[in-house]
Coordinates of C-alpha atoms in Angstrom, one line a residue:
Chain A
M9 CA 0.1 0.0 -0.2
L10 CA 1.1 3.7 -0.7
K11 CA 1.0 6.8 0.9
R12 CA -0.8 9.1 -1.1
Q13 CA 1.2 11.4 -3.2
R14 CA 0.2 14.7 -4.7
S15 CA -1.6 14.3 -8.2
V16 CA 1.5 15.6 -9.8
G17 CA 3.7 13.2 -8.4
V18 CA 2.0 9.6 -8.7
S19 CA 4.1 8.0 -11.2
W20 CA 1.0 6.3 -13.2
L21 CA -0.7 9.6 -13.8
R22 CA -1.0 10.0 -17.4
P23 CA 0.2 13.7 -18.2
G24 CA -1.0 15.9 -20.9
T25 CA -2.8 13.2 -22.7
S26 CA -5.9 14.0 -24.9
T27 CA -7.7 11.6 -22.8
C28 CA -7.2 13.9 -20.1
R29 CA -7.3 17.2 -21.7
A30 CA -11.2 16.2 -23.0
W31 CA -12.3 16.1 -19.5
L32 CA -10.4 18.7 -17.4
G33 CA -11.5 21.5 -19.9
A34 CA -15.2 20.6 -19.5
E35 CA -17.6 21.2 -16.4
V36 CA -17.2 19.2 -13.3
S37 CA -20.8 18.1 -13.7
E38 CA -20.0 16.4 -16.5
L39 CA -18.8 12.9 -15.7
P40 CA -15.2 11.8 -16.2
R41 CA -15.5 8.6 -18.6
T42 CA -12.2 7.0 -18.1
I43 CA -10.1 5.7 -15.6
A44 CA -7.1 8.2 -16.1
T45 CA -9.6 11.5 -15.9
A46 CA -11.4 10.0 -13.0
A47 CA -8.5 8.9 -11.0
E48 CA -6.8 12.4 -11.7
A49 CA -10.0 14.2 -10.2
L50 CA -10.5 12.2 -7.4
R51 CA -6.9 13.0 -6.4
D52 CA -7.5 16.6 -6.8
G53 CA -10.3 17.3 -5.2
R54 CA -12.7 17.9 -7.9
L55 CA -14.5 14.5 -7.6
S56 CA -15.3 11.9 -4.4
A57 CA -15.6 8.4 -5.2
V58 CA -19.0 8.9 -3.2
S59 CA -20.2 11.3 -5.8
L60 CA -19.0 9.6 -8.8
T61 CA -20.9 6.0 -7.5
E62 CA -24.2 8.0 -6.6
A63 CA -24.2 9.6 -9.8
L64 CA -23.5 6.5 -11.9
L65 CA -25.9 4.5 -9.9
A66 CA -28.9 6.9 -10.9
R67 CA -27.9 6.7 -14.6
A68 CA -27.9 2.6 -14.4
H69 CA -31.3 2.8 -12.7
A70 CA -32.5 4.9 -15.0
A71 CA -31.1 3.3 -18.0
N72 CA -31.1 0.1 -17.3
D73 CA -34.9 -0.9 -18.3
T74 CA -34.0 0.5 -21.8
L75 CA -30.6 -0.9 -22.3
G76 CA -30.4 -3.9 -20.2
A77 CA -27.3 -3.7 -18.8
F78 CA -27.5 -4.9 -15.0
I79 CA -28.7 -7.9 -13.4
H80 CA -28.0 -6.1 -10.1
L81 CA -27.0 -3.0 -9.3
A82 CA -25.3 -2.8 -5.6
D83 CA -26.1 0.4 -4.2
E84 CA -25.7 -0.1 -0.4
T85 CA -21.9 -2.0 -0.9
A86 CA -20.6 0.2 -3.9
L87 CA -21.6 3.3 -1.7
A88 CA -19.8 2.0 1.2
A89 CA -16.9 1.0 -0.9
A90 CA -16.6 4.4 -2.1
R91 CA -16.8 5.8 1.5
R92 CA -13.7 3.7 2.1
A93 CA -12.0 4.6 -0.9
D94 CA -12.7 8.5 0.0
A95 CA -11.6 7.7 3.6
D96 CA -8.3 6.5 2.1
F97 CA -7.6 9.5 -0.2
A98 CA -8.4 11.3 2.8
A99 CA -5.8 9.6 5.0
G100 CA -3.0 9.9 2.5
V101 CA -3.4 6.3 1.5
D102 CA -3.2 5.5 -2.2
N103 CA -3.6 2.1 -4.0
G104 CA -3.2 3.0 -7.5
P105 CA -5.5 4.1 -10.6
L106 CA -8.6 1.9 -9.5
Q107 CA -8.8 3.2 -6.0
G108 CA -12.5 5.0 -6.1
I109 CA -13.4 3.6 -9.6
P110 CA -16.9 2.4 -10.1
L111 CA -16.6 -1.0 -12.2
A112 CA -19.2 -3.1 -13.6
I113 CA -18.4 -6.7 -13.4
K114 CA -19.8 -9.5 -15.7
D115 CA -22.4 -11.8 -13.4
I116 CA -20.0 -15.3 -14.2
I117 CA -17.4 -13.7 -12.0
A118 CA -18.3 -14.2 -8.0
T119 CA -18.6 -11.2 -5.8
E120 CA -19.1 -12.1 -2.1
D121 CA -21.7 -9.0 -2.1
A122 CA -23.8 -9.5 -5.0
P123 CA -25.2 -13.1 -6.6
T124 CA -23.9 -14.5 -9.8
T125 CA -26.7 -16.0 -11.5
A126 CA -24.3 -16.4 -14.7
N127 CA -27.4 -15.3 -16.5
S128 CA -29.1 -18.5 -16.0
R129 CA -32.1 -19.9 -14.0
V130 CA -29.7 -22.8 -13.9
M131 CA -26.9 -21.9 -12.0
N132 CA -27.2 -22.8 -8.4
P133 CA -27.7 -19.9 -6.2
S134 CA -25.5 -21.2 -3.8
W135 CA -22.5 -21.0 -6.1
G136 CA -23.1 -17.2 -5.7
Q137 CA -22.7 -16.9 -2.6
R138 CA -19.0 -18.1 -2.1
A139 CA -16.0 -15.6 -1.6
D140 CA -15.1 -13.1 -4.1
A141 CA -12.8 -14.4 -7.3
T142 CA -9.4 -13.8 -7.4
V143 CA -10.0 -10.9 -9.6
M144 CA -12.4 -9.3 -7.8
R145 CA -9.9 -9.4 -4.9
K146 CA -7.3 -7.9 -6.6
L147 CA -9.7 -5.0 -7.8
R148 CA -11.3 -4.1 -4.2
Q149 CA -7.4 -4.3 -2.7
A150 CA -6.9 -1.7 -5.5
G151 CA -9.5 0.2 -4.1
A152 CA -11.9 -0.4 -7.3
I153 CA -15.6 -0.3 -6.5
M154 CA -18.1 -3.1 -7.9
L155 CA -21.0 -1.1 -9.0
G156 CA -23.0 -4.2 -10.0
K157 CA -23.0 -7.4 -11.8
T158 CA -24.1 -7.1 -15.6
V159 CA -25.8 -9.0 -18.3
L160 CA -24.6 -11.5 -20.4
H161 CA -25.2 -14.6 -22.7
E162 CA -26.0 -17.2 -20.7
F163 CA -23.5 -19.2 -19.2
A164 CA -21.4 -17.0 -21.8
C165 CA -22.6 -18.6 -24.9
G166 CA -25.7 -18.6 -27.0
W167 CA -27.7 -15.7 -27.5
P168 CA -30.2 -13.6 -25.1
D169 CA -33.5 -15.2 -24.7
A170 CA -36.2 -13.2 -23.2
E171 CA -37.9 -16.1 -22.1
T172 CA -35.3 -16.8 -19.2
G173 CA -36.6 -13.6 -17.6
F174 CA -33.4 -11.7 -17.9
P175 CA -32.7 -8.1 -18.9
M176 CA -32.1 -8.1 -22.7
P177 CA -29.0 -6.3 -23.7
K178 CA -29.2 -3.6 -26.3
N179 CA -26.6 -1.7 -28.0
P180 CA -26.3 1.9 -26.5
W181 CA -25.7 3.1 -30.0
D182 CA -28.5 1.5 -31.5
L183 CA -31.5 -0.1 -29.6
T184 CA -32.2 -2.1 -32.4
R185 CA -28.8 -3.8 -32.3
T186 CA -26.8 -6.4 -30.3
A187 CA -24.3 -5.2 -28.1
G188 CA -22.4 -8.3 -28.6
G189 CA -22.0 -10.9 -26.4
S190 CA -21.2 -12.9 -24.2
S191 CA -20.1 -9.7 -22.0
S192 CA -23.2 -7.6 -23.4
G193 CA -23.9 -6.0 -20.0
T194 CA -20.3 -4.9 -19.5
G195 CA -19.7 -3.2 -23.1
I196 CA -23.2 -1.5 -22.6
A197 CA -22.5 -0.1 -19.0
V198 CA -19.0 1.1 -20.2
A199 CA -20.2 2.5 -23.6
A200 CA -23.2 4.4 -22.2
D201 CA -21.0 5.9 -19.0
L202 CA -23.1 4.0 -16.6
A203 CA -19.7 2.5 -15.2
I204 CA -16.2 3.8 -15.6
A205 CA -14.8 0.2 -17.0
G206 CA -15.5 -3.0 -16.4
L207 CA -15.1 -6.5 -16.5
G208 CA -15.9 -9.2 -19.4
T209 CA -14.6 -12.8 -20.1
D210 CA -13.2 -14.4 -23.5
T211 CA -13.5 -17.7 -24.5
G212 CA -14.1 -17.2 -28.3
G213 CA -14.4 -13.3 -28.6
S214 CA -16.3 -12.5 -25.6
I215 CA -14.7 -9.2 -24.4
R216 CA -13.6 -8.5 -28.0
G217 CA -17.1 -8.8 -29.8
P218 CA -19.2 -6.3 -27.4
S219 CA -16.0 -3.9 -27.0
A220 CA -15.9 -3.9 -30.9
F221 CA -19.7 -3.6 -31.1
C222 CA -20.0 -0.8 -28.7
G223 CA -17.0 1.0 -29.4
L224 CA -14.9 0.0 -26.6
S225 CA -11.3 -0.8 -26.1
G226 CA -10.5 -4.4 -24.6
I227 CA -8.2 -6.7 -24.2
K228 CA -8.0 -10.7 -23.9
Q229 CA -4.6 -11.0 -22.5
T230 CA -2.2 -13.8 -22.7
F231 CA -3.7 -17.0 -21.7
G232 CA -2.4 -17.9 -18.0
L233 CA -1.5 -14.3 -17.2
V234 CA -5.2 -13.9 -15.0
S235 CA -6.5 -16.0 -12.9
K236 CA -10.0 -17.6 -13.8
E237 CA -10.6 -19.0 -10.4
G238 CA -13.9 -18.1 -8.9
C239 CA -15.5 -17.8 -12.7
V240 CA -18.0 -20.1 -13.8
P241 CA -16.1 -21.8 -17.0
L242 CA -17.2 -21.9 -20.5
G243 CA -14.1 -23.7 -22.0
Y244 CA -11.6 -24.5 -19.2
S245 CA -8.3 -23.9 -21.8
L246 CA -9.9 -21.1 -23.7
D247 CA -11.5 -19.2 -20.9
H248 CA -9.9 -15.7 -19.9
I249 CA -11.2 -13.0 -17.7
G250 CA -10.1 -9.2 -19.2
P251 CA -10.9 -5.6 -18.8
M252 CA -13.3 -3.4 -20.9
A253 CA -12.9 0.3 -21.0
H254 CA -13.2 3.1 -23.3
T255 CA -9.0 3.3 -23.6
V256 CA -6.1 1.4 -24.0
W257 CA -4.5 2.8 -21.4
D258 CA -7.6 2.2 -18.9
C259 CA -7.0 -1.5 -20.1
A260 CA -3.7 -1.8 -19.3
A261 CA -4.3 0.0 -16.0
M262 CA -6.7 -3.0 -15.0
L263 CA -4.8 -5.4 -16.3
Q264 CA -1.7 -4.4 -14.1
V265 CA -4.0 -5.2 -11.3
L266 CA -5.4 -8.3 -12.5
A267 CA -2.4 -10.2 -13.7
G268 CA -0.5 -12.6 -11.6
Y269 CA 0.0 -16.2 -10.8
D270 CA -2.5 -17.3 -8.6
P271 CA -2.2 -20.9 -7.1
K272 CA -6.2 -21.3 -7.0
D273 CA -5.8 -21.5 -10.8
P274 CA -3.4 -24.1 -12.1
T275 CA -3.3 -22.4 -15.5
T276 CA -1.9 -19.1 -14.1
V277 CA 1.9 -18.8 -15.1
N278 CA 4.4 -17.9 -12.4
R279 CA 6.3 -15.1 -13.7
P280 CA 7.0 -11.9 -13.2
V281 CA 4.2 -9.5 -14.5
P282 CA 5.3 -6.3 -16.6
D283 CA 4.7 -2.9 -16.7
M284 CA 1.9 -2.8 -18.8
L285 CA 2.2 0.9 -19.5
A286 CA 5.8 0.9 -19.8
L287 CA 6.2 1.2 -23.5
M288 CA 3.3 3.8 -24.3
D289 CA 5.1 6.9 -25.3
G290 CA 2.8 7.4 -28.6
S291 CA 5.5 6.3 -30.9
L292 CA 5.0 3.8 -33.4
E293 CA 8.6 4.0 -34.9
G294 CA 10.6 0.7 -35.4
V295 CA 7.4 -1.2 -34.8
R296 CA 6.3 -3.8 -37.2
I297 CA 2.8 -4.5 -37.8
G298 CA 1.7 -7.7 -39.9
V299 CA -1.2 -7.6 -41.8
P300 CA -3.0 -10.9 -42.8
T301 CA -4.7 -10.2 -46.0
E302 CA -6.1 -13.8 -46.5
H303 CA -9.0 -14.4 -44.7
F304 CA -9.0 -11.5 -42.2
F305 CA -9.7 -8.9 -45.4
T306 CA -10.9 -11.3 -48.0
A307 CA -13.8 -13.0 -45.9
P308 CA -16.8 -12.6 -48.0
A309 CA -18.7 -11.9 -45.1
L310 CA -16.4 -9.0 -44.4
E311 CA -18.2 -5.6 -44.7
P312 CA -16.4 -3.0 -46.7
E313 CA -17.0 -0.6 -44.4
V314 CA -15.2 -2.2 -41.6
K315 CA -12.8 -3.3 -44.1
Q316 CA -11.8 0.1 -44.8
G317 CA -12.0 1.4 -41.7
V318 CA -9.1 -1.1 -40.4
L319 CA -7.0 -0.2 -43.6
D320 CA -7.2 3.4 -42.8
A321 CA -6.2 2.8 -39.4
I322 CA -3.1 0.8 -40.5
E323 CA -2.4 3.6 -42.9
A324 CA -2.1 6.0 -40.2
M325 CA 0.2 3.7 -38.1
K326 CA 2.1 3.2 -41.2
A327 CA 2.3 7.3 -41.7
A328 CA 3.3 7.7 -38.1
G329 CA 6.4 5.4 -38.7
A330 CA 5.4 1.9 -38.0
T331 CA 6.6 -0.5 -40.8
V332 CA 3.6 -2.5 -42.5
V333 CA 4.3 -6.1 -44.0
E334 CA 2.0 -8.6 -45.4
V335 CA 1.8 -11.9 -43.7
T336 CA -0.3 -15.0 -43.8
V337 CA -1.7 -16.5 -40.6
P338 CA -1.4 -20.3 -40.8
L339 CA -4.4 -23.0 -40.3
V340 CA -7.4 -20.6 -39.7
A341 CA -9.9 -22.9 -40.4
E342 CA -8.2 -25.7 -38.5
A343 CA -7.8 -23.4 -35.7
Q344 CA -11.6 -22.5 -36.0
H345 CA -12.5 -26.4 -35.8
A346 CA -10.1 -26.9 -32.7
L347 CA -11.7 -24.0 -31.1
W348 CA -15.2 -25.7 -31.5
A349 CA -14.0 -29.3 -30.5
T350 CA -12.6 -27.8 -27.6
M351 CA -15.3 -25.5 -26.4
G352 CA -18.1 -28.0 -27.3
S353 CA -16.2 -31.0 -25.2
E354 CA -15.3 -28.5 -21.8
A355 CA -18.7 -27.1 -21.8
L356 CA -20.3 -30.0 -22.0
A357 CA -18.2 -31.8 -19.1
Y358 CA -19.6 -29.0 -17.1
H359 CA -23.1 -28.8 -18.0
Q360 CA -23.8 -32.1 -18.9
P361 CA -25.7 -32.9 -15.3
D362 CA -27.5 -29.9 -16.0
L363 CA -28.5 -30.7 -19.5
R364 CA -29.6 -34.0 -18.1
S365 CA -31.5 -32.9 -15.1
K366 CA -33.1 -29.4 -15.8
S367 CA -32.8 -29.0 -19.9
E368 CA -35.7 -26.9 -20.0
L369 CA -34.3 -24.4 -17.9
Y370 CA -31.7 -23.1 -20.3
G371 CA -32.6 -20.5 -22.8
R372 CA -33.2 -21.8 -25.7
Y373 CA -29.8 -20.7 -27.8
T374 CA -27.7 -21.8 -24.8
R375 CA -29.0 -25.2 -24.8
E376 CA -28.8 -25.2 -28.5
A377 CA -25.1 -24.5 -28.6
L378 CA -24.4 -26.4 -25.7
Q379 CA -25.8 -29.4 -27.4
V380 CA -23.7 -29.5 -30.2
G381 CA -20.5 -30.6 -27.6
M382 CA -22.3 -33.7 -27.6
L383 CA -21.0 -34.3 -31.1
Y384 CA -17.5 -34.8 -30.4
T385 CA -15.7 -37.8 -29.0
G386 CA -12.7 -38.2 -26.6
A387 CA -10.7 -38.5 -29.5
D388 CA -11.8 -35.5 -31.4
Y389 CA -10.7 -33.1 -28.1
V390 CA -7.2 -34.5 -28.0
Q391 CA -6.7 -34.1 -31.5
A392 CA -8.2 -30.6 -31.0
Q393 CA -5.5 -30.1 -28.4
R394 CA -2.4 -31.5 -30.6
V395 CA -3.5 -29.3 -33.8
R396 CA -3.6 -26.5 -31.2
S397 CA 0.2 -27.2 -30.7
I398 CA 0.8 -26.7 -34.5
V399 CA -1.7 -23.5 -34.7
K400 CA 0.6 -21.9 -31.7
A401 CA 3.8 -22.7 -33.3
R402 CA 2.8 -21.7 -36.2
C403 CA 1.3 -18.3 -35.3
L404 CA 4.2 -17.3 -33.3
A405 CA 6.8 -17.9 -36.1
L406 CA 5.2 -15.0 -37.5
F407 CA 6.6 -12.5 -34.9
R408 CA 10.2 -11.5 -33.8
P409 CA 11.3 -12.6 -30.5
A410 CA 11.1 -8.9 -29.3
L411 CA 10.0 -5.8 -29.9
G412 CA 13.5 -4.2 -31.6
A413 CA 14.8 -7.7 -32.0
D414 CA 16.7 -8.6 -35.1
G415 CA 14.8 -10.6 -38.0
D416 CA 12.1 -10.1 -40.5
G417 CA 9.3 -11.3 -38.0
V418 CA 6.2 -8.7 -37.1
D419 CA 5.8 -7.3 -33.6
V420 CA 2.0 -7.1 -33.7
L421 CA -0.7 -8.4 -36.2
I422 CA -3.8 -6.5 -37.0
T423 CA -6.8 -7.5 -38.4
P424 CA -10.5 -6.5 -38.2
S425 CA -12.4 -7.5 -34.8
R426 CA -15.4 -8.5 -36.4
P427 CA -16.4 -8.9 -39.9
T428 CA -19.6 -6.6 -39.3
V429 CA -20.4 -4.0 -37.5
A430 CA -23.0 -4.8 -34.3
P431 CA -26.2 -6.9 -36.0
L432 CA -29.5 -6.3 -36.0
L433 CA -31.2 -8.3 -32.6
E434 CA -33.9 -9.7 -34.9
G435 CA -32.9 -12.9 -36.8
Y436 CA -30.3 -14.6 -35.0
D437 CA -29.6 -18.5 -35.6
T438 CA -27.4 -20.6 -33.3
D439 CA -26.3 -21.8 -36.7
F440 CA -24.2 -18.7 -37.4
L441 CA -22.3 -19.2 -34.0
F442 CA -20.7 -22.0 -35.5
L443 CA -20.8 -21.3 -39.4
G444 CA -20.2 -17.7 -39.2
T445 CA -16.7 -16.0 -40.1
N446 CA -14.7 -15.5 -37.0
F447 CA -11.6 -13.4 -36.4
S448 CA -11.2 -13.7 -32.7
G449 CA -11.5 -17.2 -31.7
I450 CA -7.9 -18.2 -33.1
W451 CA -6.1 -16.2 -30.8
N452 CA -8.2 -18.2 -27.7
V453 CA -6.7 -21.2 -29.4
T454 CA -2.8 -19.9 -29.6
G455 CA -3.4 -18.2 -26.2
Q456 CA -1.9 -14.9 -27.5
P457 CA -3.2 -11.5 -26.5
A458 CA -5.4 -9.6 -28.9
L459 CA -6.6 -6.1 -27.7
C460 CA -9.6 -4.6 -29.6
I461 CA -10.2 -1.1 -30.0
P462 CA -12.4 1.6 -32.1
C463 CA -11.4 2.6 -35.6
G464 CA -14.2 4.6 -36.8
F465 CA -18.0 4.6 -37.6
G466 CA -19.5 2.9 -40.6
P467 CA -20.6 5.9 -42.5
S468 CA -24.0 3.8 -43.7
T469 CA -25.0 2.4 -40.1
G470 CA -23.6 5.2 -37.3
M471 CA -21.9 1.8 -35.8
P472 CA -18.8 1.7 -34.3
L473 CA -15.8 -0.3 -36.3
S474 CA -13.0 -1.5 -34.5
L475 CA -9.8 -3.6 -35.1
Q476 CA -7.9 -6.2 -33.2
I477 CA -4.2 -6.1 -32.2
V478 CA -2.6 -9.3 -31.8
G479 CA 0.9 -9.6 -29.9
R480 CA 3.6 -12.1 -28.4
P481 CA 2.5 -14.2 -25.8
F482 CA 3.1 -12.0 -22.3
D483 CA 3.6 -8.9 -24.7
E484 CA 1.0 -7.2 -23.7
P485 CA 3.1 -4.0 -23.4
T486 CA 3.8 -4.0 -27.1
V487 CA 0.1 -4.2 -27.7
F488 CA -0.7 -1.8 -25.4
K489 CA 1.9 0.6 -27.2
V490 CA 0.4 0.1 -30.7
G491 CA -3.0 0.5 -29.5
D492 CA -2.4 3.7 -27.4
A493 CA -0.1 5.3 -30.3
Y494 CA -3.5 4.9 -32.6
Q495 CA -5.5 6.7 -29.7
R496 CA -3.4 9.2 -29.2
M497 CA -3.9 10.2 -33.2
T498 CA -7.8 9.7 -33.0
D499 CA -10.6 10.1 -30.9
W500 CA -12.9 7.4 -32.1
H501 CA -12.8 6.1 -28.6
L502 CA -13.9 9.3 -26.9
R503 CA -17.0 9.6 -29.1
K504 CA -20.5 8.6 -27.2
P505 CA -23.8 7.6 -27.9
A506 CA -26.8 9.6 -27.2
P507 CA -27.1 9.4 -23.1
V508 CA -30.2 7.0 -22.5
W509 CA -30.5 7.6 -18.5
E510 CA -31.2 11.5 -19.7
A511 CA -34.2 10.3 -21.7
Q512 CA -35.7 8.7 -18.6
P513 CA -38.3 10.2 -15.9
A514 CA -36.6 11.3 -12.9
Chain B
M6 CA -1.6 -32.3 -45.8
N7 CA -4.1 -34.5 -44.4
E8 CA -4.2 -37.9 -43.4
S9 CA -7.7 -38.5 -43.4
P10 CA -9.7 -40.0 -46.9
G11 CA -12.4 -37.4 -46.1
V12 CA -15.7 -38.4 -44.6
T13 CA -19.2 -38.7 -46.1
V14 CA -22.1 -39.3 -43.9
S15 CA -25.6 -40.0 -45.1
P16 CA -28.4 -38.5 -43.3
E17 CA -29.5 -41.8 -42.1
E18 CA -26.1 -42.5 -40.7
A19 CA -25.9 -39.0 -39.1
A20 CA -29.5 -40.2 -37.6
T21 CA -28.4 -43.3 -36.4
A22 CA -25.3 -41.8 -34.7
V23 CA -27.1 -39.0 -33.1
D24 CA -29.6 -41.2 -31.6
A25 CA -27.0 -43.1 -30.1
I26 CA -25.0 -40.2 -29.1
L27 CA -28.1 -39.0 -27.2
A28 CA -29.0 -42.4 -25.7
R29 CA -25.7 -42.8 -24.1
T30 CA -25.2 -38.8 -22.7
E31 CA -28.8 -39.0 -21.6
I32 CA -29.7 -35.7 -22.5
P33 CA -33.4 -35.1 -23.7
V34 CA -33.5 -32.7 -26.9
S35 CA -36.8 -31.8 -28.5
P36 CA -37.8 -33.1 -32.2
A37 CA -36.7 -30.0 -33.4
E38 CA -32.9 -30.0 -31.4
R39 CA -32.5 -33.8 -32.6
E40 CA -32.8 -32.6 -36.2
R41 CA -30.6 -29.6 -35.8
L42 CA -28.1 -32.3 -34.4
I43 CA -28.8 -34.4 -37.5
R44 CA -27.7 -31.7 -39.7
F45 CA -24.7 -30.7 -37.6
Y46 CA -23.5 -34.0 -37.1
P47 CA -21.6 -34.5 -41.0
L48 CA -20.2 -31.0 -40.5
V49 CA -18.6 -31.9 -37.2
R50 CA -17.5 -35.2 -38.6
D51 CA -15.8 -33.3 -41.4
W52 CA -14.1 -30.4 -39.2
M53 CA -12.8 -33.4 -37.3
E54 CA -11.2 -35.3 -40.4
Q55 CA -9.8 -32.0 -41.4
L56 CA -7.9 -32.2 -37.9
R57 CA -6.4 -35.2 -38.6
M58 CA -2.9 -33.6 -40.3
V59 CA -0.2 -35.6 -41.1
E60 CA 2.0 -33.2 -39.0
A61 CA -0.1 -33.6 -35.8
R62 CA 0.7 -37.8 -36.1
Y63 CA 3.3 -37.5 -33.3
E64 CA 2.4 -33.9 -31.8
E65 CA 1.9 -33.4 -27.8
P66 CA -1.4 -31.6 -26.8
V67 CA -1.3 -28.6 -26.2
L68 CA -1.5 -27.2 -22.5
I69 CA -0.1 -29.9 -20.3
Y70 CA -0.6 -28.5 -16.8
P71 CA 2.0 -28.9 -14.2
A72 CA 1.7 -31.4 -11.8
A73 CA 1.1 -29.0 -8.6
P74 CA -1.1 -30.3 -6.2
H75 CA -4.3 -28.4 -4.9
D76 CA -4.2 -25.9 -2.3

């Protein structure tokens, strides 16, 4: 625990960035939207954690019927945590940038002060009465405030089913469109400024999808960097818990807290956690960007507006000093098949007892998705893991050993996050989950870090466009460096949808 | 390169296989869900045949966890 420093001396405060300036010039009544700006306001006395939390809770209550972001709002415990954060500030205790920051938590992550439903009638309520998940414990130790538990696709798969009785999530940019999934509620809450940032989970793209569709930054970090303990599993060897926020800097600040070995999760890796903010200097000089044209830019499902938005962003990075080279990501189809074999089998292992005894309690689309897991054999599962070894090795061969190292490998790959902007809510079919074009799942198969950031808005739809930055395992600092440099050049990540809460009666 | 000669599954074979799977797993499904699984079965078999890559013949599975005891 650190003694409080004056704000000008707090090493992690980000001086003179466009993110900070955007809010510092505004009225105090306009709440900060990012961790960086809120942290600064909390330290220079323009804002208290209690007033920030109260304001966000009021917005969330006003907007939730319309947006379907939260399953549970933790008014009392959130305000109690805010009072503790303010007391720490007053006592000169500074636990870092998350102190006093209200966060939205996907309701598949255990929290001791709120039930955990996994957005399902199937979930055993007593499971949700357990202690905090490791990630929650870390966030609270850093002074963060659990504002509420957010809507998700049931058990992090399928698609929302109104018949289950849970809130139906809607995209703040267009209420007729999906917010993406499965971390829908966190995406909605952050995009609609009902929370400053939040946690999602990602097994095949569930952090990156909502981040892309809602205009946010979100990272699925390297597998093994963050503990999954206390999270209802979907695919044990594919699952990740990670941050969703407006800016890359905020994601990095959250990941700094979340990362680290956890003896309660045998898949975490015991190695030093790097300084996630260390390389964010705004420069792209010397960075080698790989552009995998085949599949990622040629898939028939890729919308021209999405493609153009990502290509424009790559061009901007090139103009800023990056070297751009074309590469081919190998075994894309095989990786996708391995993903479904792995996820289907691992999910079925968890859900089979409940699918036998209370199948009717699952939402239709969740049940349909889980049933496909029955079609895989044990040998299929093991073969998928053997193919993963090959996919992983071949993908890593595209990269050079480190930023600045010799060789013609790349430092990051850039792809579209999703082939389309957020689709309409109507007309979903479970077949799409398995047969649709996917740019994200391969990185769950290889375990590499993948960050999504906004890169524009579709001219015909007005919906957010998004690109994906993929890096070397455990080299999140380079991924953040590239994403942050782009955000210093643009303001896509700072744009906001019309505030829903203002349209609600008091 | 693939070490499998490929797979062809007729609708009748798919129905027989799916019914056997349902009997083994003891998971109840509606008629529409059964039809969907029958439709997916040949796809999944084809996908898995594509994973029978020659170079995977002697490959180790990824993600072998360390043999550490639980707390």
